[in-house]
mmCIF file of C-alpha atoms and ligand atoms in Angstrom:
data_model
loop_
_atom_site.group_PDB
_atom_site.id
_atom_site.type_symbol
_atom_site.label_atom_id
_atom_site.label_comp_id
_atom_site.label_asym_id
_atom_site.label_seq_id
_atom_site.Cartn_x
_atom_site.Cartn_y
_atom_site.Cartn_z
ATOM 1 C CA MET A 106 15.564 4.652 2.640
ATOM 2 C CA HIS A 107 15.434 2.959 -0.808
ATOM 3 C CA GLY A 108 11.913 3.670 -1.216
ATOM 4 C CA ASP A 109 12.813 7.414 -0.782
ATOM 5 C CA ILE A 110 15.519 7.112 -3.494
ATOM 6 C CA ALA A 111 13.194 5.611 -5.909
ATOM 7 C CA ALA A 112 10.554 8.541 -4.940
ATOM 8 C CA VAL A 113 12.927 11.034 -5.376
ATOM 9 C CA ALA A 114 14.070 9.658 -8.874
ATOM 10 C CA ARG A 115 10.553 9.691 -10.040
ATOM 11 C CA SER A 116 10.224 13.215 -9.046
ATOM 12 C CA PRO A 117 10.262 15.697 -11.909
ATOM 13 C CA MET A 118 11.236 18.549 -9.201
ATOM 14 C CA HIS A 119 14.758 16.919 -8.792
ATOM 15 C CA SER A 120 17.219 17.358 -11.392
ATOM 16 C CA ARG A 121 19.854 14.136 -12.067
ATOM 17 C CA ARG A 122 22.548 16.256 -10.840
ATOM 18 C CA LYS A 123 20.954 17.096 -7.618
ATOM 19 C CA PHE A 124 19.831 13.510 -7.032
ATOM 20 C CA LEU A 125 23.080 12.241 -7.855
ATOM 21 C CA LYS A 126 24.827 14.932 -5.333
ATOM 22 C CA GLN A 127 22.109 13.575 -2.613
ATOM 23 C CA LEU A 128 23.269 9.979 -3.267
ATOM 24 C CA SER A 129 27.041 10.346 -3.509
ATOM 25 C CA GLY A 130 29.098 8.656 -0.728
ATOM 26 C CA THR A 131 26.047 6.431 -0.160
ATOM 27 C CA ALA A 132 26.526 2.674 -0.489
ATOM 28 C CA PHE A 133 23.579 0.862 -1.202
ATOM 29 C CA ALA A 134 22.694 -2.398 -3.266
ATOM 30 C CA VAL A 135 21.256 -1.417 -6.685
ATOM 31 C CA THR A 136 18.717 -4.412 -6.467
ATOM 32 C CA ALA A 137 17.014 -2.561 -3.720
ATOM 33 C CA SER A 138 15.595 0.142 -6.359
ATOM 34 C CA PRO A 139 14.602 -1.046 -9.649
ATOM 35 C CA THR A 140 12.830 2.166 -10.338
ATOM 36 C CA LEU A 141 16.235 3.833 -9.758
ATOM 37 C CA LEU A 142 17.891 1.539 -12.299
ATOM 38 C CA ALA A 143 15.298 2.314 -14.866
ATOM 39 C CA TRP A 144 15.835 6.147 -14.455
ATOM 40 C CA ALA A 145 19.685 5.851 -14.345
ATOM 41 C CA ALA A 146 19.669 3.584 -17.776
ATOM 42 C CA GLU A 147 17.166 5.849 -19.412
ATOM 43 C CA GLY A 148 19.305 9.038 -18.723
ATOM 44 C CA GLY A 149 22.493 7.522 -20.216
ATOM 45 C CA SER A 150 24.886 9.376 -18.506
ATOM 46 C CA ILE A 151 25.300 6.880 -15.764
ATOM 47 C CA GLY A 152 24.253 3.328 -16.654
ATOM 48 C CA PHE A 153 24.916 0.364 -14.451
ATOM 49 C CA PRO A 154 26.147 -2.758 -15.718
ATOM 50 C CA GLY A 155 23.283 -4.826 -14.432
ATOM 51 C CA GLU A 156 20.236 -4.997 -12.016
ATOM 52 C CA ASP A 157 21.993 -7.566 -10.128
ATOM 53 C CA GLY A 158 22.937 -5.983 -6.623
ATOM 54 C CA MET A 159 26.312 -4.597 -7.671
ATOM 55 C CA ILE A 160 27.313 -2.236 -4.312
ATOM 56 C CA VAL A 161 27.693 1.297 -5.244
ATOM 57 C CA ARG A 162 30.509 2.634 -3.490
ATOM 58 C CA SER A 163 30.613 6.100 -5.347
ATOM 59 C CA PHE A 164 28.338 7.749 -7.596
ATOM 60 C CA ARG A 165 30.564 10.586 -8.453
ATOM 61 C CA PHE A 166 32.671 8.565 -10.227
ATOM 62 C CA VAL A 167 31.249 5.126 -10.728
ATOM 63 C CA ASP A 168 32.589 2.606 -8.334
ATOM 64 C CA LEU A 169 30.917 -0.913 -8.005
ATOM 65 C CA GLU A 170 31.623 -3.609 -5.688
ATOM 66 C CA THR A 171 31.036 -7.293 -6.586
ATOM 67 C CA PRO A 172 28.697 -8.743 -3.698
ATOM 68 C CA VAL A 173 30.923 -11.681 -2.156
ATOM 69 C CA GLU A 174 28.309 -14.156 -2.774
ATOM 70 C CA TYR A 175 29.156 -13.532 -6.548
ATOM 71 C CA LEU A 176 32.729 -14.573 -6.180
ATOM 72 C CA ASN A 177 31.688 -18.043 -6.914
ATOM 73 C CA THR A 178 32.405 -18.614 -10.829
ATOM 74 C CA TRP A 179 35.941 -18.750 -12.462
ATOM 75 C CA LEU A 180 34.988 -16.088 -14.911
ATOM 76 C CA THR A 181 32.792 -13.157 -13.594
ATOM 77 C CA PRO A 182 29.959 -12.029 -15.776
ATOM 78 C CA VAL A 183 30.904 -8.853 -17.193
ATOM 79 C CA PRO A 184 27.597 -7.132 -15.281
ATOM 80 C CA HIS A 185 29.097 -8.433 -11.836
ATOM 81 C CA PHE A 186 32.615 -7.405 -12.635
ATOM 82 C CA PHE A 187 33.547 -4.606 -10.219
ATOM 83 C CA VAL A 188 34.358 -1.269 -11.436
ATOM 84 C CA ARG A 189 36.792 1.446 -10.221
ATOM 85 C CA ASN A 190 36.923 4.962 -11.725
ATOM 86 C CA HIS A 191 39.006 7.685 -10.434
ATOM 87 C CA MET A 192 37.181 10.135 -12.580
ATOM 88 C CA HIS A 193 34.492 10.534 -15.089
ATOM 89 C CA GLU A 194 34.089 8.058 -17.480
ATOM 90 C CA PRO A 195 34.499 9.665 -21.319
ATOM 91 C CA SER A 196 31.127 10.886 -22.353
ATOM 92 C CA GLN A 197 32.149 10.711 -25.878
ATOM 93 C CA LEU A 198 33.604 7.652 -27.484
ATOM 94 C CA ASP A 199 33.311 7.277 -31.334
ATOM 95 C CA PRO A 200 35.078 4.202 -32.369
ATOM 96 C CA GLN A 201 35.892 5.759 -35.770
ATOM 97 C CA GLU A 202 37.582 8.668 -34.037
ATOM 98 C CA TRP A 203 39.623 6.778 -31.353
ATOM 99 C CA ARG A 204 43.280 6.606 -31.891
ATOM 100 C CA LEU A 205 45.777 4.923 -29.847
ATOM 101 C CA SER A 206 49.241 6.784 -30.406
ATOM 102 C CA ILE A 207 52.510 4.992 -29.563
ATOM 103 C CA GLY A 208 55.581 7.332 -29.003
ATOM 104 C CA GLY A 209 58.196 8.686 -26.790
ATOM 105 C CA GLU A 210 61.691 6.605 -26.510
ATOM 106 C CA VAL A 211 61.073 4.703 -29.780
ATOM 107 C CA ASP A 212 62.396 4.812 -33.443
ATOM 108 C CA LYS A 213 59.052 4.921 -35.276
ATOM 109 C CA PRO A 214 56.202 6.414 -33.192
ATOM 110 C CA PHE A 215 52.995 5.489 -34.785
ATOM 111 C CA VAL A 216 49.077 6.157 -34.295
ATOM 112 C CA LEU A 217 46.570 3.108 -34.644
ATOM 113 C CA THR A 218 42.953 3.337 -35.171
ATOM 114 C CA LEU A 219 40.509 0.804 -33.999
ATOM 115 C CA SER A 220 39.941 -1.152 -37.185
ATOM 116 C CA GLU A 221 43.642 -1.857 -37.270
ATOM 117 C CA LEU A 222 43.952 -3.479 -33.548
ATOM 118 C CA PRO A 223 42.491 -6.839 -35.046
ATOM 119 C CA LYS A 224 44.832 -7.141 -37.645
ATOM 120 C CA LEU A 225 47.730 -7.672 -35.114
ATOM 121 C CA GLU A 226 47.466 -11.223 -33.382
ATOM 122 C CA MET A 227 45.111 -11.560 -30.692
ATOM 123 C CA HIS A 228 46.157 -13.207 -27.380
ATOM 124 C CA SER A 229 43.954 -14.179 -24.146
ATOM 125 C CA VAL A 230 44.832 -14.194 -20.628
ATOM 126 C CA VAL A 231 42.383 -14.929 -17.922
ATOM 127 C CA ASN A 232 43.144 -12.635 -15.201
ATOM 128 C CA THR A 233 41.965 -11.911 -11.612
ATOM 129 C CA LEU A 234 41.887 -8.083 -11.563
ATOM 130 C CA GLU A 235 42.005 -6.775 -7.811
ATOM 131 C CA CYS A 236 41.961 -3.091 -6.757
ATOM 132 C CA ALA A 237 44.806 -2.465 -4.432
ATOM 133 C CA GLY A 238 42.192 -0.824 -2.289
ATOM 134 C CA ASN A 239 40.154 -3.859 -2.072
ATOM 135 C CA GLY A 240 39.390 -4.552 1.866
ATOM 136 C CA ARG A 241 40.113 -1.164 3.078
ATOM 137 C CA SER A 242 37.403 -0.920 5.214
ATOM 138 C CA LEU A 243 38.532 -3.936 7.279
ATOM 139 C CA HIS A 244 41.800 -1.989 8.202
ATOM 140 C CA ARG A 245 41.749 -0.762 11.757
ATOM 141 C CA PRO A 246 42.269 1.970 12.523
ATOM 142 C CA GLN A 247 40.219 2.926 9.299
ATOM 143 C CA VAL A 248 41.885 4.922 6.738
ATOM 144 C CA PRO A 249 40.574 7.308 4.324
ATOM 145 C CA GLY A 250 39.478 6.509 0.362
ATOM 146 C CA ILE A 251 36.753 4.371 -0.971
ATOM 147 C CA GLN A 252 35.520 1.924 1.591
ATOM 148 C CA TRP A 253 35.827 -1.275 -0.150
ATOM 149 C CA GLY A 254 34.610 -4.435 1.509
ATOM 150 C CA LYS A 255 35.793 -7.699 0.071
ATOM 151 C CA GLY A 256 34.642 -7.332 -3.738
ATOM 152 C CA ALA A 257 36.864 -5.093 -5.438
ATOM 153 C CA VAL A 258 37.955 -8.115 -7.244
ATOM 154 C CA SER A 259 36.726 -10.112 -10.269
ATOM 155 C CA THR A 260 38.105 -12.345 -13.062
ATOM 156 C CA ALA A 261 37.827 -12.348 -16.733
ATOM 157 C CA ARG A 262 39.138 -13.519 -19.984
ATOM 158 C CA PHE A 263 40.911 -10.564 -21.428
ATOM 159 C CA SER A 264 41.970 -10.495 -25.038
ATOM 160 C CA GLY A 265 43.562 -8.395 -27.510
ATOM 161 C CA PRO A 266 46.946 -7.673 -29.257
ATOM 162 C CA ARG A 267 50.086 -7.961 -27.102
ATOM 163 C CA LEU A 268 51.682 -4.729 -25.911
ATOM 164 C CA ARG A 269 55.192 -6.283 -26.819
ATOM 165 C CA ASP A 270 54.025 -6.465 -30.448
ATOM 166 C CA VAL A 271 53.014 -2.729 -30.772
ATOM 167 C CA LEU A 272 56.282 -1.734 -28.920
ATOM 168 C CA GLU A 273 58.382 -3.885 -31.082
ATOM 169 C CA ARG A 274 56.748 -2.288 -34.173
ATOM 170 C CA ALA A 275 57.945 1.264 -32.943
ATOM 171 C CA GLY A 276 61.104 0.006 -31.941
ATOM 172 C CA VAL A 277 61.955 0.762 -28.116
ATOM 173 C CA LYS A 278 65.219 2.445 -27.880
ATOM 174 C CA SER A 279 67.817 1.373 -25.520
ATOM 175 C CA THR A 280 66.938 4.595 -23.325
ATOM 176 C CA GLY A 281 63.207 3.130 -22.731
ATOM 177 C CA LYS A 282 62.799 1.712 -19.401
ATOM 178 C CA HIS A 283 59.112 2.520 -18.354
ATOM 179 C CA VAL A 284 55.928 2.518 -20.366
ATOM 180 C CA MET A 285 53.284 5.028 -19.553
ATOM 181 C CA PHE A 286 49.527 4.701 -20.320
ATOM 182 C CA ARG A 287 47.078 7.557 -20.532
ATOM 183 C CA GLY A 288 43.242 7.162 -20.857
ATOM 184 C CA LEU A 289 40.328 9.232 -22.080
ATOM 185 C CA ASP A 290 38.921 9.764 -18.444
ATOM 186 C CA GLU A 291 37.175 13.195 -18.221
ATOM 187 C CA VAL A 292 39.124 15.026 -15.358
ATOM 188 C CA PRO A 293 37.378 17.260 -13.212
ATOM 189 C CA GLY A 294 38.753 20.345 -11.975
ATOM 190 C CA LYS A 295 42.329 20.429 -10.795
ATOM 191 C CA VAL A 296 42.335 16.754 -10.192
ATOM 192 C CA PRO A 297 45.604 15.214 -11.859
ATOM 193 C CA ALA A 298 44.816 12.962 -14.928
ATOM 194 C CA PHE A 299 45.079 8.998 -14.250
ATOM 195 C CA ILE A 300 48.423 8.447 -15.819
ATOM 196 C CA ARG A 301 50.809 5.679 -14.528
ATOM 197 C CA SER A 302 53.653 3.758 -15.894
ATOM 198 C CA ILE A 303 55.081 0.086 -15.789
ATOM 199 C CA PRO A 304 58.735 -1.069 -16.057
ATOM 200 C CA ILE A 305 59.480 -2.086 -19.739
ATOM 201 C CA GLU A 306 60.185 -5.712 -18.721
ATOM 202 C CA LYS A 307 56.604 -6.112 -17.696
ATOM 203 C CA ALA A 308 55.455 -4.036 -20.657
ATOM 204 C CA LEU A 309 57.359 -6.638 -23.033
ATOM 205 C CA ASP A 310 55.968 -9.642 -21.064
ATOM 206 C CA ALA A 311 54.094 -11.902 -23.683
ATOM 207 C CA ASP A 312 50.979 -11.782 -21.378
ATOM 208 C CA THR A 313 50.818 -7.870 -20.985
ATOM 209 C CA LEU A 314 47.930 -6.993 -23.414
ATOM 210 C CA ILE A 315 46.015 -4.056 -25.063
ATOM 211 C CA ALA A 316 43.019 -5.608 -24.273
ATOM 212 C CA THR A 317 39.883 -4.871 -26.557
ATOM 213 C CA HIS A 318 37.395 -7.800 -25.374
ATOM 214 C CA MET A 319 36.282 -9.315 -21.975
ATOM 215 C CA ASN A 320 34.939 -12.792 -21.722
ATOM 216 C CA GLY A 321 34.663 -12.949 -25.623
ATOM 217 C CA ALA A 322 32.679 -9.637 -26.191
ATOM 218 C CA PRO A 323 34.018 -6.104 -27.061
ATOM 219 C CA LEU A 324 34.941 -4.385 -23.634
ATOM 220 C CA THR A 325 31.980 -2.056 -22.074
ATOM 221 C CA LYS A 326 32.637 1.506 -21.428
ATOM 222 C CA HIS A 327 32.653 0.703 -17.571
ATOM 223 C CA HIS A 328 35.768 -1.620 -18.322
ATOM 224 C CA GLY A 329 37.597 0.498 -20.707
ATOM 225 C CA PHE A 330 35.968 0.581 -24.325
ATOM 226 C CA PRO A 331 37.495 0.265 -26.924
ATOM 227 C CA ALA A 332 40.928 -0.719 -25.493
ATOM 228 C CA ARG A 333 42.826 -0.843 -22.120
ATOM 229 C CA ALA A 334 46.155 -2.073 -20.817
ATOM 230 C CA LEU A 335 46.021 -5.358 -19.087
ATOM 231 C CA VAL A 336 48.970 -5.987 -16.907
ATOM 232 C CA PRO A 337 48.324 -9.449 -15.452
ATOM 233 C CA GLY A 338 48.802 -10.185 -11.778
ATOM 234 C CA TRP A 339 49.307 -6.569 -10.916
ATOM 235 C CA ILE A 340 47.169 -4.171 -8.897
ATOM 236 C CA GLY A 341 44.151 -3.031 -11.095
ATOM 237 C CA ALA A 342 45.722 0.658 -11.243
ATOM 238 C CA ALA A 343 48.281 -0.546 -13.785
ATOM 239 C CA SER A 344 45.463 -1.690 -16.362
ATOM 240 C CA CYS A 345 44.656 1.637 -17.671
ATOM 241 C CA LYS A 346 41.349 2.003 -19.338
ATOM 242 C CA TRP A 347 39.869 3.939 -22.381
ATOM 243 C CA LEU A 348 43.635 3.814 -23.515
ATOM 244 C CA THR A 349 44.631 6.504 -26.043
ATOM 245 C CA ASP A 350 48.521 6.922 -25.382
ATOM 246 C CA ILE A 351 51.469 4.546 -24.925
ATOM 247 C CA LYS A 352 54.521 6.523 -24.146
ATOM 248 C CA VAL A 353 58.137 4.857 -23.553
ATOM 249 C CA LEU A 354 59.855 6.935 -21.046
ATOM 250 C CA ASP A 355 63.385 6.887 -19.954
ATOM 251 C CA ALA A 356 62.417 6.833 -16.246
ATOM 252 C CA GLU A 357 59.315 5.848 -14.163
ATOM 253 C CA PHE A 358 56.465 8.388 -14.790
ATOM 254 C CA VAL A 359 56.416 11.237 -11.944
ATOM 255 C CA GLY A 360 52.536 12.031 -10.963
ATOM 256 C CA ASN A 361 49.753 11.720 -8.303
ATOM 257 C CA PHE A 362 48.998 8.092 -9.166
ATOM 258 C CA MET A 363 52.573 6.878 -8.850
ATOM 259 C CA SER A 364 53.351 8.848 -5.837
ATOM 260 C CA PRO A 365 51.917 9.659 -3.508
ATOM 261 C CA GLY A 366 49.374 7.275 -4.702
ATOM 262 C CA TYR A 367 49.742 3.369 -4.977
ATOM 263 C CA ARG A 368 52.819 3.254 -2.768
ATOM 264 C CA PHE A 369 53.192 0.764 0.258
ATOM 265 C CA PRO A 370 55.696 1.111 3.078
ATOM 266 C CA ASN A 371 58.945 -0.478 2.879
ATOM 267 C CA GLN A 372 58.719 -1.635 6.505
ATOM 268 C CA PRO A 373 56.076 -2.862 8.653
ATOM 269 C CA VAL A 374 54.002 -0.072 9.994
ATOM 270 C CA ASN A 375 52.328 0.291 13.578
ATOM 271 C CA PRO A 376 48.682 0.791 12.883
ATOM 272 C CA GLY A 377 48.002 4.425 12.736
ATOM 273 C CA ASP A 378 51.556 5.656 12.270
ATOM 274 C CA THR A 379 52.379 8.145 9.523
ATOM 275 C CA VAL A 380 55.089 6.873 6.885
ATOM 276 C CA LYS A 381 57.513 9.325 5.004
ATOM 277 C CA PRO A 382 57.042 9.165 1.357
ATOM 278 C CA GLU A 383 60.964 8.068 0.718
ATOM 279 C CA ASP A 384 60.252 5.031 3.071
ATOM 280 C CA THR A 385 57.694 3.793 0.423
ATOM 281 C CA HIS A 386 57.671 1.774 -2.896
ATOM 282 C CA VAL A 387 55.379 1.526 -6.006
ATOM 283 C CA LEU A 388 52.850 -1.220 -5.957
ATOM 284 C CA THR A 389 53.072 -3.844 -8.366
ATOM 285 C CA GLY A 390 52.030 -7.535 -7.876
ATOM 286 C CA LEU A 391 49.119 -8.711 -5.807
ATOM 287 C CA ASN A 392 49.092 -10.369 -2.408
ATOM 288 C CA VAL A 393 48.491 -14.051 -1.874
ATOM 289 C CA LYS A 394 44.471 -13.918 -0.482
ATOM 290 C CA SER A 395 41.335 -15.581 -0.208
ATOM 291 C CA VAL A 396 37.807 -14.970 0.367
ATOM 292 C CA ILE A 397 34.730 -17.019 1.420
ATOM 293 C CA SER A 398 31.856 -16.669 -0.966
ATOM 294 C CA GLY A 399 29.451 -18.846 0.961
ATOM 295 C CA PRO A 400 27.913 -19.323 3.458
ATOM 296 C CA LEU A 401 27.668 -15.555 3.982
ATOM 297 C CA ASP A 402 28.547 -13.953 7.396
ATOM 298 C CA GLY A 403 25.681 -13.915 9.893
ATOM 299 C CA THR A 404 23.923 -16.782 8.236
ATOM 300 C CA ASN A 405 21.716 -19.390 10.221
ATOM 301 C CA LEU A 406 22.000 -22.908 9.023
ATOM 302 C CA ARG A 407 20.377 -26.131 9.642
ATOM 303 C CA PRO A 408 22.777 -28.842 11.052
ATOM 304 C CA GLY A 409 24.106 -31.254 8.060
ATOM 305 C CA LYS A 410 26.378 -30.763 4.996
ATOM 306 C CA VAL A 411 27.808 -27.201 4.514
ATOM 307 C CA ALA A 412 30.131 -26.528 1.757
ATOM 308 C CA VAL A 413 32.314 -23.765 2.761
ATOM 309 C CA HIS A 414 33.462 -22.094 -0.539
ATOM 310 C CA GLY A 415 35.480 -19.439 -1.998
ATOM 311 C CA ALA A 416 37.965 -18.270 -4.272
ATOM 312 C CA ALA A 417 41.747 -17.532 -3.907
ATOM 313 C CA TRP A 418 44.400 -15.851 -5.623
ATOM 314 C CA ALA A 419 47.760 -14.725 -5.669
ATOM 315 C CA GLY A 420 48.842 -12.118 -8.398
ATOM 316 C CA GLU A 421 51.646 -13.438 -10.586
ATOM 317 C CA ALA A 422 52.081 -16.648 -8.350
ATOM 318 C CA ASP A 423 49.856 -19.713 -8.061
ATOM 319 C CA ILE A 424 47.814 -20.883 -5.463
ATOM 320 C CA VAL A 425 49.203 -24.168 -4.005
ATOM 321 C CA ARG A 426 46.592 -24.725 -1.056
ATOM 322 C CA VAL A 427 43.586 -23.150 0.865
ATOM 323 C CA ASP A 428 43.029 -24.147 4.347
ATOM 324 C CA VAL A 429 39.826 -23.715 6.424
ATOM 325 C CA SER A 430 39.087 -23.428 10.008
ATOM 326 C CA ILE A 431 35.753 -23.947 11.413
ATOM 327 C CA ASP A 432 36.897 -23.240 14.924
ATOM 328 C CA GLY A 433 38.282 -19.637 14.794
ATOM 329 C CA GLY A 434 41.787 -20.895 13.785
ATOM 330 C CA THR A 435 42.573 -23.584 16.317
ATOM 331 C CA THR A 436 42.466 -26.286 13.714
ATOM 332 C CA TRP A 437 42.877 -26.134 10.037
ATOM 333 C CA LYS A 438 41.758 -28.607 7.099
ATOM 334 C CA PRO A 439 42.846 -28.368 3.597
ATOM 335 C CA ALA A 440 39.909 -27.343 1.184
ATOM 336 C CA ILE A 441 39.710 -28.842 -2.572
ATOM 337 C CA LEU A 442 40.813 -26.684 -5.217
ATOM 338 C CA GLY A 443 38.667 -26.247 -8.218
ATOM 339 C CA HIS A 444 40.131 -27.767 -11.421
ATOM 340 C CA ASP A 445 39.790 -24.360 -13.677
ATOM 341 C CA GLN A 446 43.337 -22.875 -13.508
ATOM 342 C CA ALA A 447 45.312 -20.453 -15.511
ATOM 343 C CA ARG A 448 48.437 -18.300 -14.456
ATOM 344 C CA TYR A 449 47.024 -14.718 -13.053
ATOM 345 C CA ALA A 450 43.648 -16.324 -12.209
ATOM 346 C CA TRP A 451 41.951 -17.301 -8.899
ATOM 347 C CA ARG A 452 41.256 -20.821 -8.060
ATOM 348 C CA LEU A 453 37.706 -21.436 -6.730
ATOM 349 C CA TRP A 454 37.887 -23.908 -3.532
ATOM 350 C CA THR A 455 35.388 -26.038 -1.473
ATOM 351 C CA TYR A 456 35.488 -27.424 2.173
ATOM 352 C CA GLU A 457 32.842 -29.955 2.948
ATOM 353 C CA TRP A 458 31.734 -29.880 6.444
ATOM 354 C CA LYS A 459 29.103 -31.954 8.599
ATOM 355 C CA ALA A 460 27.771 -28.919 10.742
ATOM 356 C CA ALA A 461 26.180 -29.816 14.279
ATOM 357 C CA ALA A 462 24.145 -27.211 16.122
ATOM 358 C CA GLY A 463 26.626 -24.149 17.749
ATOM 359 C CA ASP A 464 28.006 -20.951 16.625
ATOM 360 C CA TYR A 465 31.244 -20.737 14.347
ATOM 361 C CA VAL A 466 33.646 -18.542 13.230
ATOM 362 C CA ILE A 467 35.044 -19.984 9.685
ATOM 363 C CA LEU A 468 38.147 -18.869 8.504
ATOM 364 C CA SER A 469 40.223 -19.365 5.208
ATOM 365 C CA ARG A 470 44.052 -18.932 4.448
ATOM 366 C CA ALA A 471 45.511 -19.220 1.037
ATOM 367 C CA THR A 472 49.216 -20.291 0.424
ATOM 368 C CA ASP A 473 51.061 -19.451 -2.820
ATOM 369 C CA SER A 474 53.895 -20.916 -4.880
ATOM 370 C CA THR A 475 56.360 -18.612 -3.467
ATOM 371 C CA GLY A 476 55.439 -19.642 -0.025
ATOM 372 C CA ARG A 477 53.397 -16.814 0.882
ATOM 373 C CA THR A 478 50.610 -17.460 3.307
ATOM 374 C CA GLN A 479 47.800 -15.095 4.452
ATOM 375 C CA PRO A 480 48.313 -13.599 7.688
ATOM 376 C CA ALA A 481 46.065 -13.510 10.729
ATOM 377 C CA THR A 482 46.391 -9.521 10.854
ATOM 378 C CA PRO A 483 46.732 -7.354 7.638
ATOM 379 C CA ALA A 484 49.825 -5.209 7.154
ATOM 380 C CA TRP A 485 48.280 -1.708 8.108
ATOM 381 C CA ASN A 486 49.385 0.978 6.081
ATOM 382 C CA PRO A 487 48.169 4.579 5.538
ATOM 383 C CA SER A 488 46.200 4.230 2.257
ATOM 384 C CA GLY A 489 44.619 0.785 3.355
ATOM 385 C CA TYR A 490 46.296 -1.357 0.330
ATOM 386 C CA LEU A 491 46.728 -4.770 -0.248
ATOM 387 C CA TYR A 492 44.591 -6.093 2.703
ATOM 388 C CA ASN A 493 44.848 -9.899 2.999
ATOM 389 C CA ALA A 494 44.253 -11.021 6.164
ATOM 390 C CA PHE A 495 42.423 -14.541 6.564
ATOM 391 C CA ASP A 496 38.919 -14.158 5.648
ATOM 392 C CA GLN A 497 36.311 -14.912 8.148
ATOM 393 C CA VAL A 498 32.412 -15.480 8.467
ATOM 394 C CA LYS A 499 30.459 -16.269 11.405
ATOM 395 C CA ILE A 500 27.517 -18.628 11.413
ATOM 396 C CA HIS A 501 24.916 -20.129 13.671
ATOM 397 C CA VAL A 502 23.642 -23.839 13.140
ATOM 398 C CA ALA A 503 20.543 -24.817 14.773
HETATM 399 N N1 MTE B 698 41.989 3.561 -15.912
HETATM 400 C C1 MTE B 698 41.732 5.074 -16.034
HETATM 401 N N2 MTE B 698 41.852 5.380 -17.446
HETATM 402 N N3 MTE B 698 41.086 5.395 -15.163
HETATM 403 C C2 MTE B 698 40.596 4.741 -13.959
HETATM 404 O O1 MTE B 698 40.173 5.498 -12.884
HETATM 405 N N4 MTE B 698 41.131 2.661 -12.499
HETATM 406 C C3 MTE B 698 41.963 1.723 -12.232
HETATM 407 C C4 MTE B 698 42.304 0.910 -13.447
HETATM 408 N N5 MTE B 698 42.302 1.795 -14.731
HETATM 409 C C5 MTE B 698 41.364 3.703 -13.610
HETATM 410 C C6 MTE B 698 41.865 2.774 -14.919
HETATM 411 C C7 MTE B 698 41.806 1.095 -11.219
HETATM 412 S S1 MTE B 698 42.363 1.702 -9.788
HETATM 413 C C8 MTE B 698 41.378 -0.214 -11.153
HETATM 414 S S2 MTE B 698 41.264 -1.109 -9.909
HETATM 415 C C9 MTE B 698 41.062 -0.810 -12.367
HETATM 416 O O2 MTE B 698 41.020 0.112 -13.418
HETATM 417 C C10 MTE B 698 39.595 -1.389 -12.406
HETATM 418 O O3 MTE B 698 39.132 -1.913 -13.623
HETATM 419 P P1 MTE B 698 37.723 -2.170 -13.938
HETATM 420 O O4 MTE B 698 36.887 -0.979 -13.528
HETATM 421 O O5 MTE B 698 37.387 -2.534 -15.234
HETATM 422 O O6 MTE B 698 37.321 -3.151 -12.836
#
């Protein structure tokens, strides 16, 4: 199949649009097709962050998943950082022309240019960004939406001015209760624009940023160049990319991506049941969760030392322990947590084990500082959000 794709890419008979249409909805690893990559890079309308095996979950709007084996560094290199777009990325982004307006329920609305942003005090936050739909494909029964596996999550050091400093300069009125972000996405047809809001308390938090940099370099286009909101510990959807408008509102923004999008049932739901909109709430902070980044599911290993390793995160809370089971959940042993740590960032973990011949089901289970522990079964919900059951890999030792 990958050979076919490369052949189609080379063929002058096929237009880019037709080619993309053929691929739309197909997931495959970018590494499998270097020709495709070269072709895509040349064209410019869709560029991929690297040739490093990112999983393409959607070509229509760029949606790239990080392979689980890449979730093994504390900071994710930008080319391996997952990408989630609801619509087309802005095709034109002239840094000279870019403006960020701050208005709404404020005393002194104003507009910032890109050259003015670095004059504000810069602040850095290492944040694990996870899409609310990460793990959606693992829910049973399956639910519609991008079928993310385990890798719609990554960690980076985000830097930029504090949102608070900008809001304070504008002077938030006492009527200001929510802060709305709008990006420069190109909205196809009648699709509603990607606009959401966060409560004023989170907007004024010292760690909520207007991020301009990721791992020390200016944001790339996929991640929101020239500036994005960074709402640490919250679902990725809160962190609006290609930011152009910040508006203080007297109430939560009303729109598709606040309702029915990104809402979670107030009560547990039987898998497959429907839920009334009034019985749901807007998603905010992330769940406690861990993934096993090695050994990979389905691997054959030789007897001897095996380092089971992975990452664990908990949104606004801290990871306090990760336990590993090599017998499908009958017994659990604590993993060793890596020393790199920061509020909102994942902890890497390792569990060393001397493997004898046999078949094994290895599980990981994280616990956080608020007492939350990953469940054996996920909380099913109609949109497949916040999947966080124990992670699992099966291996064969011989
Ligand atoms: N911002 C805009 N303007 N448009 C989008 O589609 N997607 C959101 C968020 N910000 C999105 C956006 C979602 S759902 C996620 S998970 C994160 O961006 C992903 O950020 P990343 O692509 O930098 O990983």
